[in-house]
Amino acid sequence: MGNPKAFLTVPRKEAGYRPINDRIQDFGEVEQTLNTKDRQEQASRCMDCGVPFCHWACPLGNKDPEWNDALYHGEWETAYKILKKSNPFPEFTGRICPALCEKACVLYLTTGDAVTNRENECAIAERAFLEGYVTIEHPERNGKKVAVIGSGPAGLSTANALNYMGYEVTVFEKNEAAGGLLRYGIPNFKLNKKIIDRRIHVMEQEGVKFVYDAAVNLEKLEVLDNLEHLVSLEKDFDAIVVATGTPTARDLKAPGRELKGIHLALELLGQQNRVLAGKEFSKEERVTAKGKNVLVIGGGDTGSDCIGTAHRQGCKSVTQIEIMPKPPVGHNPNTPWPNWPVILKTTSSHEEGCTRRWNINTLEFLGEDGHVTGVRVQPIDWKPNPEGGRPIMVEAGEPEVIQAELVLLAMGFLKPEHPEYPENVFICGDAASGASLVVRAIASGKKTAEAVDAYFKKM
Ligand SMILES: Cc1cc2nc3c(=O)[nH]c(=O)nc-3n(C[C@H](O)[C@H](O)[C@H](O)COP(=O)(O)OP(=O)(O)OC[C@H]3O[C@@H](n4cnc5c(N)ncnc54)[C@H](O)[C@@H]3O)c2cc1C
Ligand code: SF4
C-alpha cells in the first residue's frame, strides 16, 4: 500500500458509460475506460485492509489488495500475474461481474464508495493482452483425456485448469461458437464477443480442442462428430465434465401464451448476438422490437438486457414489470455489509429509458389475429403469512391492460436435473448450482478441475 492516505483524498472515479444518445445507436460496449494516471490513482484508494473483505466476498478469492498495490505502482505485469493466479478470465469478469468484492469493500461500508476493483481488474487484463503479458503455455501432457461438455465460463474454466495440469482436454459445444451465455445471452453492449474469441484463441494455442455443433446426448454421453460418427465419451475419455448450464427458461403459462410476439428473453438476446456475428434470419424467424411497445416480464438482469437490446433495435417504448415488491433504495437492513445488498439496481439499460413497475402479476395475454397486442395485469401486494413461510399475494386495485406488441419473458431458469452418472463424471457451473453468475461459474470450473485431478490421483 504505497499511499496510506489516498482513501481520504482520492474520490472514487468510475469511467462511466458512453452518452445515451450515442450508445443506443449501436451494440458497442457502453462502458468507457479511464486514462492510466486516473486508473493507478483509483488503485491507490485500496487500504490493504488487515481483513480484506473484498477477498472474502470474491468466489475466486481474488487478491485485490495485492494487485491494486502493484497497479498503483505502475507494475502492470506483476498486477496481472497476481490476478491470473486466482482468475483465469479477468477480461470477462472485469466487464460483467456485479463485483461482490466492491459491495464487501470496507470503503463501501464507511463511505459508500468502494475501490473500483472491477474496472481496475479489466484495465489490468486489457493491458496484459496489449503488452504481451498473456503468454502461451505448453503444459507437459500426463496421458489422460478429459471431455468437457459445454463451453460457457464454467466449461472454459475447467478446460483451462485441466489443460494446465497436463490433461488432454476436448470441449464439446452444441452451439457454433464457444462462450455459452457470455456469447449467446449477455448482449454485446456489455461484452464484445471479440473478447471471448481472443481467449479461445489462447486456449486453442495452449492445446485445448473445441468441437462445435456437437450436442452431447447427456443420458448416453454420446455425440456425433463432424463426420457423423457416434463418439462415446465414456469409451474415449478418462473423465467427463458436464458444464451445460441451465438450458430451460421459466415460462409463463397464462392464457394467450400461444400468441405470436411472446418470446423467452434468450430468443431475443441470442438471436441479436447471432445477427451481430453475421448470421441471417428470415423475416418470420426474426425477433425484433423495432417500432413496437415492448413489455418485459421479470425485473432482473436478463430483463434489463432485453431493455437495452429493445432500445438498440428501435422500439417505441419499454415497460418492465416484476411480481415482487420494489427493493429498498440504497440500503437494506436485511442484507447488511459485507453481504451482497439486495437493493434497487439501475443498470445502463434502465438509464436508456424504461417504465419500471413492481408488485404486478400477469393474468393473460391479449391478441388480435393471432398476434399479441397487450397483457392484462393485476396490481398486487404481499401480506405476511400468519403461519410463517412465504408471504401471501393479495389483489391491490383493479386489473389493467399494458399495450405491447412484443412480450419478453425474463423470469429465470429451471435448475437442471441430471442422470446418475459414474464417478468419473463431474457436474459444474450453473448445471450444478442453478442459474448464477459468471464469476461463480469460473470458480466452480476451477474446483471441478481440482476434483477431477484428485480423482485420478487416488486411483
Ligand atoms: C441474459 C443473461 C445475462 C447475464 N448477465 C450476467 C452478467 O452480466 N454477469 C454475470 O456474472 N452473470 C450474468 N449472467 C449469468 C451467467 O451468464 C451464467 O451464470 C454463466 O454463464 C453460467 O456459466 P455456465 O458455463 O455454467 O453455463 P452457460 O454459460 O449456460 O454455458 C453452458 C454451455 O453448455 C452448452 N450445452 C448445453 N447443453 C449441451 C449439450 N447437451 N451438449 C453440448 N453443449 C451443451 C451450451 O450451449 C452453453 O454453451 C447472465 C445470464 C443471462 C441469461
Ligand atoms: S476491502 Fe476494499 S479497501 Fe480493503 S483491501 Fe479490499 S479493496 Fe482494498
Short mmCIF file of C-alpha atoms and ligand atoms in Angstrom, two decimals:
data_model
loop_
_atom_site.label_atom_id
_atom_site.label_comp_id
_atom_site.label_asym_id
_atom_site.label_seq_id
_atom_site.Cartn_x
_atom_site.Cartn_y
_atom_site.Cartn_z
CA MET A 1 0.00 0.00 0.00
CA GLY A 2 2.02 2.91 -1.36
CA ASN A 3 -0.23 5.82 -0.39
CA PRO A 4 -1.81 5.25 3.02
CA LYS A 5 -3.98 8.40 2.84
CA ALA A 6 -5.33 8.02 -0.69
CA PHE A 7 -8.66 6.68 0.52
CA LEU A 8 -9.16 10.02 2.29
CA THR A 9 -8.05 12.28 -0.53
CA VAL A 10 -8.89 10.49 -3.79
CA PRO A 11 -12.62 10.16 -4.55
CA ARG A 12 -13.97 7.11 -6.33
CA LYS A 13 -13.99 7.77 -10.06
CA GLU A 14 -15.79 5.46 -12.49
CA ALA A 15 -15.07 5.52 -16.20
CA GLY A 16 -18.82 5.86 -16.80
CA TYR A 17 -20.88 4.99 -19.83
CA ARG A 18 -20.97 6.49 -23.31
CA PRO A 19 -23.70 9.17 -23.63
CA ILE A 20 -27.13 7.59 -24.07
CA ASN A 21 -27.96 9.18 -27.44
CA ASP A 22 -24.68 7.83 -28.83
CA ARG A 23 -24.64 4.35 -27.30
CA ILE A 24 -28.18 3.31 -28.25
CA GLN A 25 -27.26 3.75 -31.93
CA ASP A 26 -25.04 0.66 -31.84
CA PHE A 27 -24.21 -2.53 -29.93
CA GLY A 28 -20.68 -1.44 -28.95
CA GLU A 29 -19.66 -1.73 -25.29
CA VAL A 30 -21.28 1.02 -23.23
CA GLU A 31 -18.55 1.30 -20.61
CA GLN A 32 -15.63 3.66 -21.15
CA THR A 33 -12.08 3.50 -19.72
CA LEU A 34 -10.01 5.81 -17.54
CA ASN A 35 -6.57 7.06 -18.52
CA THR A 36 -3.54 5.36 -16.95
CA LYS A 37 -2.93 8.07 -14.33
CA ASP A 38 -6.52 8.05 -13.09
CA ARG A 39 -6.62 4.25 -13.09
CA GLN A 40 -3.49 3.99 -10.94
CA GLU A 41 -4.86 6.67 -8.64
CA GLN A 42 -8.05 4.65 -8.22
CA ALA A 43 -5.95 1.62 -7.24
CA SER A 44 -4.19 3.75 -4.61
CA ARG A 45 -7.52 4.04 -2.73
CA CYS A 46 -7.22 0.43 -1.60
CA MET A 47 -6.34 0.42 2.11
CA ASP A 48 -4.77 -3.06 2.19
CA CYS A 49 -7.16 -3.99 5.00
CA GLY A 50 -5.93 -6.41 7.67
CA VAL A 51 -9.04 -8.47 6.94
CA PRO A 52 -9.74 -7.84 3.25
CA PHE A 53 -13.47 -8.46 2.93
CA CYS A 54 -13.20 -7.99 -0.84
CA HIS A 55 -11.13 -11.18 -0.95
CA TRP A 56 -13.63 -12.96 1.31
CA ALA A 57 -16.57 -11.97 -0.92
CA CYS A 58 -14.96 -12.93 -4.23
CA PRO A 59 -15.88 -16.51 -5.24
CA LEU A 60 -12.45 -16.73 -6.89
CA GLY A 61 -10.63 -15.37 -3.84
CA ASN A 62 -9.10 -12.55 -5.89
CA LYS A 63 -6.26 -10.83 -4.05
CA ASP A 64 -7.47 -7.30 -4.66
CA PRO A 65 -5.15 -5.55 -2.17
CA GLU A 66 -2.07 -7.16 -3.74
CA TRP A 67 -2.89 -6.37 -7.36
CA ASN A 68 -4.26 -2.94 -6.53
CA ASP A 69 -0.92 -2.14 -4.91
CA ALA A 70 1.04 -3.35 -7.96
CA LEU A 71 -1.29 -1.34 -10.21
CA TYR A 72 -0.84 1.79 -8.12
CA HIS A 73 2.94 1.46 -8.53
CA GLY A 74 2.57 1.02 -12.30
CA GLU A 75 3.73 -2.61 -12.11
CA TRP A 76 1.10 -3.81 -14.58
CA GLU A 77 2.74 -7.13 -15.36
CA THR A 78 3.03 -8.02 -11.67
CA ALA A 79 -0.60 -6.98 -11.16
CA TYR A 80 -1.64 -9.29 -14.00
CA LYS A 81 0.43 -12.20 -12.64
CA ILE A 82 -1.24 -11.88 -9.22
CA LEU A 83 -4.70 -11.56 -10.76
CA LYS A 84 -4.19 -14.51 -13.12
CA LYS A 85 -3.36 -16.83 -10.23
CA SER A 86 -6.93 -16.63 -8.95
CA ASN A 87 -8.89 -15.55 -12.04
CA PRO A 88 -8.21 -17.19 -15.41
CA PHE A 89 -10.53 -14.80 -17.29
CA PRO A 90 -10.29 -11.30 -15.76
CA GLU A 91 -11.27 -9.75 -19.10
CA PHE A 92 -14.76 -11.30 -18.68
CA THR A 93 -15.36 -10.54 -15.00
CA GLY A 94 -13.71 -7.12 -15.40
CA ARG A 95 -16.59 -6.28 -17.73
CA ILE A 96 -19.67 -8.07 -16.45
CA CYS A 97 -19.15 -9.11 -12.84
CA PRO A 98 -21.55 -7.44 -10.39
CA ALA A 99 -18.40 -7.12 -8.23
CA LEU A 100 -19.31 -8.84 -4.97
CA CYS A 101 -15.90 -7.59 -3.77
CA GLU A 102 -16.94 -3.95 -4.09
CA LYS A 103 -20.08 -4.38 -2.01
CA ALA A 104 -17.93 -6.04 0.66
CA CYS A 105 -15.16 -3.43 0.45
CA VAL A 106 -14.51 -1.66 3.77
CA LEU A 107 -14.68 1.66 1.93
CA TYR A 108 -18.19 0.77 0.75
CA LEU A 109 -19.19 0.33 4.38
CA THR A 110 -17.55 3.52 5.61
CA THR A 111 -18.05 5.92 2.69
CA GLY A 112 -20.37 4.16 0.23
CA ASP A 113 -17.58 4.46 -2.36
CA ALA A 114 -15.75 1.15 -2.76
CA VAL A 115 -12.44 0.75 -4.56
CA THR A 116 -13.19 0.37 -8.30
CA ASN A 117 -11.98 -3.25 -8.24
CA ARG A 118 -13.93 -4.44 -11.28
CA GLU A 119 -12.75 -1.64 -13.54
CA ASN A 120 -9.20 -1.97 -12.21
CA GLU A 121 -9.30 -5.68 -12.99
CA CYS A 122 -10.48 -5.02 -16.53
CA ALA A 123 -7.74 -2.43 -17.07
CA ILE A 124 -5.06 -4.91 -15.88
CA ALA A 125 -6.42 -7.65 -18.17
CA GLU A 126 -6.55 -5.37 -21.21
CA ARG A 127 -3.01 -4.06 -20.56
CA ALA A 128 -1.82 -7.66 -20.27
CA PHE A 129 -3.13 -8.53 -23.74
CA LEU A 130 -1.83 -5.26 -25.19
CA GLU A 131 1.67 -5.57 -23.75
CA GLY A 132 2.03 -9.31 -24.31
CA TYR A 133 1.95 -10.43 -20.68
CA VAL A 134 -0.56 -13.07 -21.74
CA THR A 135 1.83 -15.77 -22.83
CA ILE A 136 1.13 -19.14 -24.42
CA GLU A 137 2.00 -22.07 -22.17
CA HIS A 138 2.63 -25.62 -23.33
CA PRO A 139 1.97 -27.91 -20.36
CA GLU A 140 3.60 -31.33 -20.23
CA ARG A 141 0.93 -33.97 -21.02
CA ASN A 142 0.06 -36.64 -18.45
CA GLY A 143 -1.61 -39.07 -20.87
CA LYS A 144 -5.15 -38.68 -19.54
CA LYS A 145 -8.04 -37.40 -21.65
CA VAL A 146 -10.97 -35.34 -20.36
CA ALA A 147 -14.13 -34.35 -22.23
CA VAL A 148 -15.85 -31.12 -21.18
CA ILE A 149 -19.47 -30.71 -22.30
CA GLY A 150 -20.35 -27.05 -22.70
CA SER A 151 -18.14 -24.03 -23.34
CA GLY A 152 -19.70 -21.43 -21.04
CA PRO A 153 -17.48 -19.83 -18.39
CA ALA A 154 -17.67 -22.99 -16.23
CA GLY A 155 -16.61 -25.32 -19.05
CA LEU A 156 -13.89 -22.93 -20.21
CA SER A 157 -12.55 -22.58 -16.67
CA THR A 158 -12.43 -26.36 -16.11
CA ALA A 159 -10.86 -26.94 -19.51
CA ASN A 160 -8.28 -24.24 -18.88
CA ALA A 161 -7.29 -25.54 -15.44
CA LEU A 162 -7.15 -29.20 -16.54
CA ASN A 163 -5.08 -28.27 -19.58
CA TYR A 164 -2.51 -26.54 -17.35
CA MET A 165 -2.43 -29.70 -15.18
CA GLY A 166 -1.42 -31.72 -18.24
CA TYR A 167 -4.73 -33.33 -19.23
CA GLU A 168 -5.66 -33.54 -22.88
CA VAL A 169 -8.96 -31.64 -22.97
CA THR A 170 -11.67 -31.63 -25.64
CA VAL A 171 -14.64 -29.28 -25.24
CA PHE A 172 -17.88 -30.35 -26.95
CA GLU A 173 -20.25 -27.45 -27.60
CA LYS A 174 -23.69 -27.67 -29.15
CA ASN A 175 -23.54 -24.10 -30.47
CA GLU A 176 -21.49 -22.86 -33.41
CA ALA A 177 -19.03 -20.97 -31.18
CA ALA A 178 -17.72 -21.00 -27.62
CA GLY A 179 -18.78 -18.92 -24.62
CA GLY A 180 -22.23 -20.15 -23.54
CA LEU A 181 -24.25 -17.27 -22.11
CA LEU A 182 -21.23 -14.99 -22.47
CA ARG A 183 -21.78 -15.25 -26.22
CA TYR A 184 -25.49 -16.01 -26.68
CA GLY A 185 -27.04 -14.38 -23.62
CA ILE A 186 -25.09 -11.33 -22.48
CA PRO A 187 -25.52 -8.53 -25.05
CA ASN A 188 -22.54 -7.19 -27.00
CA PHE A 189 -23.02 -3.78 -25.38
CA LYS A 190 -21.90 -5.37 -22.09
CA LEU A 191 -19.33 -7.79 -23.54
CA ASN A 192 -17.91 -7.55 -27.06
CA LYS A 193 -17.59 -11.08 -28.45
CA LYS A 194 -14.06 -10.41 -29.73
CA ILE A 195 -13.04 -10.61 -26.07
CA ILE A 196 -14.25 -14.24 -25.99
CA ASP A 197 -12.62 -15.07 -29.36
CA ARG A 198 -9.30 -13.71 -28.09
CA ARG A 199 -9.37 -16.02 -25.03
CA ILE A 200 -10.47 -19.05 -27.04
CA HIS A 201 -7.55 -18.43 -29.39
CA VAL A 202 -5.15 -18.50 -26.42
CA MET A 203 -6.69 -21.72 -25.10
CA GLU A 204 -6.51 -23.38 -28.53
CA GLN A 205 -2.84 -22.46 -28.87
CA GLU A 206 -2.27 -23.96 -25.43
CA GLY A 207 -3.76 -27.25 -26.57
CA VAL A 208 -7.47 -27.24 -25.66
CA LYS A 209 -9.55 -28.71 -28.51
CA PHE A 210 -13.02 -27.34 -29.30
CA VAL A 211 -15.67 -29.28 -31.22
CA TYR A 212 -18.66 -27.14 -32.23
CA ASP A 213 -22.19 -28.04 -33.37
CA ALA A 214 -21.76 -31.09 -31.12
CA ALA A 215 -24.81 -31.58 -28.89
CA VAL A 216 -23.95 -34.38 -26.48
CA ASN A 217 -26.70 -36.82 -25.51
CA LEU A 218 -26.46 -36.33 -21.75
CA GLU A 219 -28.13 -39.66 -20.91
CA LYS A 220 -25.83 -41.78 -23.05
CA LEU A 221 -22.85 -39.39 -23.05
CA GLU A 222 -22.56 -39.79 -26.82
CA VAL A 223 -22.11 -37.26 -29.57
CA LEU A 224 -21.95 -37.22 -33.35
CA ASP A 225 -18.59 -35.91 -34.58
CA ASN A 226 -18.27 -33.73 -37.67
CA LEU A 227 -18.06 -36.84 -39.87
CA GLU A 228 -21.33 -38.05 -38.29
CA HIS A 229 -19.55 -40.86 -36.40
CA LEU A 230 -21.00 -41.63 -32.99
CA VAL A 231 -18.40 -40.86 -30.31
CA SER A 232 -18.81 -42.45 -26.90
CA LEU A 233 -17.33 -40.05 -24.37
CA GLU A 234 -17.21 -42.83 -21.79
CA LYS A 235 -15.07 -45.02 -24.07
CA ASP A 236 -12.86 -42.28 -25.50
CA PHE A 237 -12.19 -40.21 -22.38
CA ASP A 238 -10.93 -40.96 -18.86
CA ALA A 239 -13.22 -38.37 -17.25
CA ILE A 240 -16.13 -36.19 -18.32
CA VAL A 241 -17.20 -32.77 -17.07
CA VAL A 242 -20.81 -31.68 -17.61
CA ALA A 243 -20.94 -27.87 -17.81
CA THR A 244 -24.18 -27.46 -19.71
CA GLY A 245 -25.69 -24.52 -17.81
CA THR A 246 -29.43 -24.09 -17.28
CA PRO A 247 -30.99 -24.72 -20.69
CA THR A 248 -34.66 -24.42 -19.63
CA ALA A 249 -36.05 -20.92 -19.08
CA ARG A 250 -39.04 -20.46 -16.75
CA ASP A 251 -42.15 -19.96 -18.89
CA LEU A 252 -45.45 -18.24 -18.08
CA LYS A 253 -48.39 -20.48 -18.85
CA ALA A 254 -51.05 -17.73 -18.78
CA PRO A 255 -53.96 -17.81 -21.24
CA GLY A 256 -52.90 -16.49 -24.66
CA ARG A 257 -49.30 -17.70 -24.32
CA GLU A 258 -49.56 -19.20 -27.83
CA LEU A 259 -49.95 -15.76 -29.45
CA LYS A 260 -47.20 -14.60 -31.80
CA GLY A 261 -44.90 -11.93 -30.40
CA ILE A 262 -44.36 -13.59 -26.98
CA HIS A 263 -40.81 -14.85 -26.56
CA LEU A 264 -38.42 -16.13 -23.94
CA ALA A 265 -35.73 -13.50 -23.30
CA LEU A 266 -32.95 -15.62 -24.79
CA GLU A 267 -34.84 -15.93 -28.09
CA LEU A 268 -34.33 -12.18 -28.47
CA LEU A 269 -30.88 -11.91 -26.89
CA GLY A 270 -29.32 -14.99 -28.51
CA GLN A 271 -30.64 -14.10 -31.94
CA GLN A 272 -29.47 -10.47 -31.70
CA ASN A 273 -25.95 -11.62 -30.81
CA ARG A 274 -26.00 -14.03 -33.75
CA VAL A 275 -27.18 -11.27 -36.10
CA LEU A 276 -24.24 -9.15 -34.94
CA ALA A 277 -21.98 -12.13 -35.68
CA GLY A 278 -23.25 -12.11 -39.27
CA LYS A 279 -25.93 -14.79 -39.15
CA GLU A 280 -29.05 -14.18 -41.22
CA PHE A 281 -32.64 -14.89 -40.20
CA SER A 282 -35.80 -14.81 -42.29
CA LYS A 283 -38.43 -12.12 -41.55
CA GLU A 284 -40.62 -14.79 -39.92
CA GLU A 285 -37.83 -16.03 -37.66
CA ARG A 286 -36.59 -12.57 -36.65
CA VAL A 287 -37.47 -11.42 -33.13
CA THR A 288 -37.30 -7.64 -33.12
CA ALA A 289 -38.58 -4.74 -31.05
CA LYS A 290 -38.44 -2.28 -33.96
CA GLY A 291 -41.41 0.09 -33.84
CA LYS A 292 -43.07 -1.89 -31.04
CA ASN A 293 -44.23 -1.30 -27.50
CA VAL A 294 -42.25 -3.86 -25.52
CA LEU A 295 -43.23 -5.46 -22.23
CA VAL A 296 -40.52 -7.29 -20.29
CA ILE A 297 -41.89 -9.64 -17.63
CA GLY A 298 -39.23 -10.15 -14.96
CA GLY A 299 -37.34 -7.46 -13.09
CA GLY A 300 -33.86 -8.99 -13.05
CA ASP A 301 -30.66 -8.64 -15.07
CA THR A 302 -31.87 -10.68 -18.04
CA GLY A 303 -34.87 -8.37 -18.25
CA SER A 304 -32.53 -5.39 -18.15
CA ASP A 305 -30.52 -6.85 -21.06
CA CYS A 306 -33.79 -7.14 -23.03
CA ILE A 307 -34.45 -3.43 -22.41
CA GLY A 308 -31.06 -2.34 -23.75
CA THR A 309 -31.49 -4.63 -26.77
CA ALA A 310 -35.01 -3.32 -27.47
CA HIS A 311 -33.71 0.27 -27.46
CA ARG A 312 -30.98 -0.57 -29.95
CA GLN A 313 -33.49 -2.33 -32.20
CA GLY A 314 -35.62 0.85 -32.28
CA CYS A 315 -38.56 0.05 -30.01
CA LYS A 316 -41.37 2.56 -29.41
CA SER A 317 -41.48 2.07 -25.62
CA VAL A 318 -40.36 -0.43 -22.95
CA THR A 319 -42.07 -1.39 -19.72
CA GLN A 320 -40.61 -3.85 -17.22
CA ILE A 321 -42.86 -5.50 -14.64
CA GLU A 322 -41.93 -7.58 -11.64
CA ILE A 323 -44.18 -9.62 -9.35
CA MET A 324 -42.07 -8.95 -6.26
CA PRO A 325 -42.01 -5.63 -4.35
CA LYS A 326 -39.59 -2.84 -5.22
CA PRO A 327 -36.32 -3.47 -3.34
CA PRO A 328 -35.13 -0.82 -0.88
CA VAL A 329 -33.10 2.04 -2.33
CA GLY A 330 -29.51 2.46 -1.12
CA HIS A 331 -29.56 0.26 1.99
CA ASN A 332 -31.33 -2.93 3.04
CA PRO A 333 -31.14 -3.79 6.77
CA ASN A 334 -31.92 -7.44 5.90
CA THR A 335 -28.70 -7.80 3.91
CA PRO A 336 -26.11 -5.94 6.00
CA TRP A 337 -22.49 -5.40 4.92
CA PRO A 338 -20.41 -7.35 3.96
CA ASN A 339 -23.20 -9.41 2.39
CA TRP A 340 -24.44 -8.66 -1.09
CA PRO A 341 -27.03 -5.88 -0.61
CA VAL A 342 -30.45 -6.67 -2.06
CA ILE A 343 -31.27 -3.12 -3.14
CA LEU A 344 -32.71 -1.39 -6.20
CA LYS A 345 -30.34 -1.75 -9.13
CA THR A 346 -30.44 0.69 -12.03
CA THR A 347 -28.43 -0.54 -15.00
CA SER A 348 -27.15 1.31 -18.05
CA SER A 349 -30.15 -0.16 -19.92
CA HIS A 350 -32.63 1.24 -17.40
CA GLU A 351 -30.98 4.64 -17.78
CA GLU A 352 -31.72 4.47 -21.50
CA GLY A 353 -35.44 4.74 -20.77
CA CYS A 354 -37.95 2.34 -19.29
CA THR A 355 -41.09 2.32 -17.16
CA ARG A 356 -40.41 0.01 -14.20
CA ARG A 357 -43.23 -1.39 -12.09
CA TRP A 358 -43.25 -3.78 -9.13
CA ASN A 359 -45.98 -5.85 -7.43
CA ILE A 360 -47.57 -6.66 -10.80
CA ASN A 361 -48.98 -10.11 -11.56
CA THR A 362 -49.67 -11.27 -15.13
CA LEU A 363 -53.22 -12.55 -15.75
CA GLU A 364 -53.46 -13.14 -19.51
CA PHE A 365 -52.02 -12.26 -22.88
CA LEU A 366 -54.42 -10.45 -25.23
CA GLY A 367 -54.23 -10.55 -29.00
CA GLU A 368 -55.70 -9.82 -32.41
CA ASP A 369 -55.33 -12.02 -35.50
CA GLY A 370 -53.07 -14.38 -33.56
CA HIS A 371 -50.60 -11.68 -32.51
CA VAL A 372 -50.13 -10.27 -29.02
CA THR A 373 -51.43 -6.71 -28.50
CA GLY A 374 -51.31 -6.40 -24.74
CA VAL A 375 -51.16 -8.09 -21.36
CA ARG A 376 -53.82 -7.95 -18.65
CA VAL A 377 -52.09 -7.47 -15.32
CA GLN A 378 -53.17 -7.27 -11.71
CA PRO A 379 -51.54 -4.91 -9.22
CA ILE A 380 -50.90 -6.93 -6.05
CA ASP A 381 -49.49 -6.69 -2.56
CA TRP A 382 -47.70 -9.16 -0.30
CA LYS A 383 -49.08 -9.78 3.21
CA PRO A 384 -47.17 -11.62 5.95
CA ASN A 385 -48.24 -15.26 6.25
CA PRO A 386 -49.73 -15.85 9.75
CA GLU A 387 -48.44 -19.44 9.57
CA GLY A 388 -44.95 -18.22 8.65
CA GLY A 389 -43.22 -19.00 5.37
CA ARG A 390 -43.89 -17.39 2.01
CA PRO A 391 -45.92 -14.14 2.17
CA ILE A 392 -49.44 -14.24 0.72
CA MET A 393 -50.26 -12.43 -2.53
CA VAL A 394 -53.40 -10.24 -2.39
CA GLU A 395 -55.04 -8.07 -5.03
CA ALA A 396 -54.42 -4.33 -4.75
CA GLY A 397 -56.55 -2.40 -7.20
CA GLU A 398 -58.23 -3.13 -10.49
CA PRO A 399 -56.72 -5.22 -13.29
CA GLU A 400 -55.37 -3.19 -16.21
CA VAL A 401 -54.04 -3.74 -19.71
CA ILE A 402 -50.49 -2.86 -20.74
CA GLN A 403 -50.26 -2.43 -24.52
CA ALA A 404 -47.43 -4.49 -26.05
CA GLU A 405 -46.73 -5.93 -29.48
CA LEU A 406 -43.63 -7.72 -28.18
CA VAL A 407 -43.58 -9.51 -24.82
CA LEU A 408 -40.35 -10.91 -23.40
CA LEU A 409 -40.34 -13.45 -20.59
CA ALA A 410 -37.29 -12.96 -18.37
CA MET A 411 -38.23 -14.97 -15.31
CA GLY A 412 -35.15 -17.04 -14.66
CA PHE A 413 -34.18 -20.61 -15.42
CA LEU A 414 -35.08 -24.00 -14.00
CA LYS A 415 -32.39 -25.86 -12.09
CA PRO A 416 -31.47 -28.86 -14.25
CA GLU A 417 -31.69 -32.45 -13.12
CA HIS A 418 -29.03 -34.93 -14.12
CA PRO A 419 -28.95 -38.70 -14.59
CA GLU A 420 -26.99 -40.73 -12.07
CA TYR A 421 -23.51 -40.65 -13.53
CA PRO A 422 -20.49 -42.88 -12.80
CA GLU A 423 -17.80 -41.44 -10.51
CA ASN A 424 -15.62 -40.18 -13.37
CA VAL A 425 -18.38 -37.74 -14.46
CA PHE A 426 -18.40 -34.31 -12.77
CA ILE A 427 -21.01 -31.53 -12.94
CA CYS A 428 -20.09 -27.87 -12.64
CA GLY A 429 -21.21 -24.26 -13.07
CA ASP A 430 -24.90 -23.38 -13.43
CA ALA A 431 -25.59 -27.02 -14.36
CA ALA A 432 -24.73 -27.88 -10.74
CA SER A 433 -25.88 -24.78 -8.84
CA GLY A 434 -28.77 -23.45 -10.92
CA ALA A 435 -28.62 -20.03 -12.57
CA SER A 436 -25.89 -17.91 -11.01
CA LEU A 437 -23.04 -15.60 -12.03
CA VAL A 438 -20.09 -15.79 -14.39
CA VAL A 439 -17.62 -15.42 -11.51
CA ARG A 440 -19.26 -18.35 -9.67
CA ALA A 441 -19.20 -20.45 -12.85
CA ILE A 442 -15.47 -19.77 -13.27
CA ALA A 443 -14.84 -20.63 -9.61
CA SER A 444 -16.88 -23.83 -9.94
CA GLY A 445 -14.90 -24.76 -13.06
CA LYS A 446 -11.61 -24.41 -11.17
CA LYS A 447 -12.89 -26.51 -8.24
CA THR A 448 -14.16 -29.17 -10.61
CA ALA A 449 -10.76 -29.38 -12.30
CA GLU A 450 -9.23 -29.99 -8.85
CA ALA A 451 -11.84 -32.70 -8.17
CA VAL A 452 -11.03 -34.39 -11.49
CA ASP A 453 -7.32 -34.28 -10.68
CA ALA A 454 -7.93 -35.65 -7.17
CA TYR A 455 -9.99 -38.48 -8.69
CA PHE A 456 -7.05 -39.58 -10.86
CA LYS A 457 -4.53 -39.15 -8.06
CA LYS A 458 -6.42 -41.50 -5.75
CA MET A 459 -6.77 -44.21 -8.43
C1 LIG B 1 -29.20 -12.71 -20.37
C2 LIG B 1 -28.24 -13.05 -19.29
C3 LIG B 1 -27.36 -12.08 -18.84
C4 LIG B 1 -26.46 -12.38 -17.83
N1 LIG B 1 -25.61 -11.40 -17.42
C5 LIG B 1 -24.71 -11.68 -16.46
C6 LIG B 1 -23.80 -10.69 -16.03
O1 LIG B 1 -23.83 -9.55 -16.51
N2 LIG B 1 -22.89 -11.02 -15.09
C7 LIG B 1 -22.83 -12.28 -14.56
O2 LIG B 1 -21.96 -12.52 -13.72
N3 LIG B 1 -23.68 -13.24 -14.94
C8 LIG B 1 -24.62 -12.97 -15.88
N4 LIG B 1 -25.49 -13.95 -16.28
C9 LIG B 1 -25.35 -15.31 -15.71
C10 LIG B 1 -24.17 -16.06 -16.37
O3 LIG B 1 -24.17 -15.83 -17.76
C11 LIG B 1 -24.23 -17.55 -16.07
O4 LIG B 1 -24.28 -17.72 -14.67
C12 LIG B 1 -22.99 -18.27 -16.60
O5 LIG B 1 -22.85 -18.07 -17.99
C13 LIG B 1 -23.07 -19.77 -16.30
O6 LIG B 1 -21.98 -20.41 -16.89
P1 LIG B 1 -22.03 -21.95 -17.29
O7 LIG B 1 -20.77 -22.23 -18.01
O8 LIG B 1 -22.36 -22.77 -16.11
O9 LIG B 1 -23.29 -22.10 -18.28
P2 LIG B 1 -23.60 -21.44 -19.69
O10 LIG B 1 -22.96 -20.13 -19.85
O11 LIG B 1 -25.07 -21.54 -19.84
O12 LIG B 1 -22.91 -22.44 -20.72
C14 LIG B 1 -23.40 -23.75 -20.94
C15 LIG B 1 -22.92 -24.21 -22.30
O13 LIG B 1 -23.24 -25.59 -22.46
C16 LIG B 1 -23.69 -25.81 -23.78
N5 LIG B 1 -24.52 -27.01 -23.79
C17 LIG B 1 -25.69 -27.22 -23.14
N6 LIG B 1 -26.12 -28.49 -23.34
C18 LIG B 1 -25.21 -29.07 -24.14
C19 LIG B 1 -25.10 -30.38 -24.71
N7 LIG B 1 -26.01 -31.32 -24.48
N8 LIG B 1 -24.03 -30.67 -25.49
C20 LIG B 1 -23.08 -29.71 -25.74
N9 LIG B 1 -23.14 -28.45 -25.22
C21 LIG B 1 -24.18 -28.14 -24.43
C22 LIG B 1 -24.49 -24.54 -24.09
O14 LIG B 1 -24.68 -24.36 -25.48
C23 LIG B 1 -23.58 -23.49 -23.48
O15 LIG B 1 -22.59 -23.07 -24.39
C24 LIG B 1 -26.42 -13.69 -17.26
C25 LIG B 1 -27.31 -14.66 -17.71
C26 LIG B 1 -28.22 -14.35 -18.70
C27 LIG B 1 -29.19 -15.38 -19.17
S1 SF4 B 2 -11.85 -4.22 1.35
FE1 SF4 B 2 -11.61 -2.52 -0.16
S2 SF4 B 2 -10.04 -1.19 0.77
FE2 SF4 B 2 -9.96 -3.13 1.89
S3 SF4 B 2 -8.35 -4.35 0.86
FE3 SF4 B 2 -10.31 -4.87 -0.16
S4 SF4 B 2 -10.48 -3.44 -1.90
FE4 SF4 B 2 -8.89 -2.63 -0.53
#
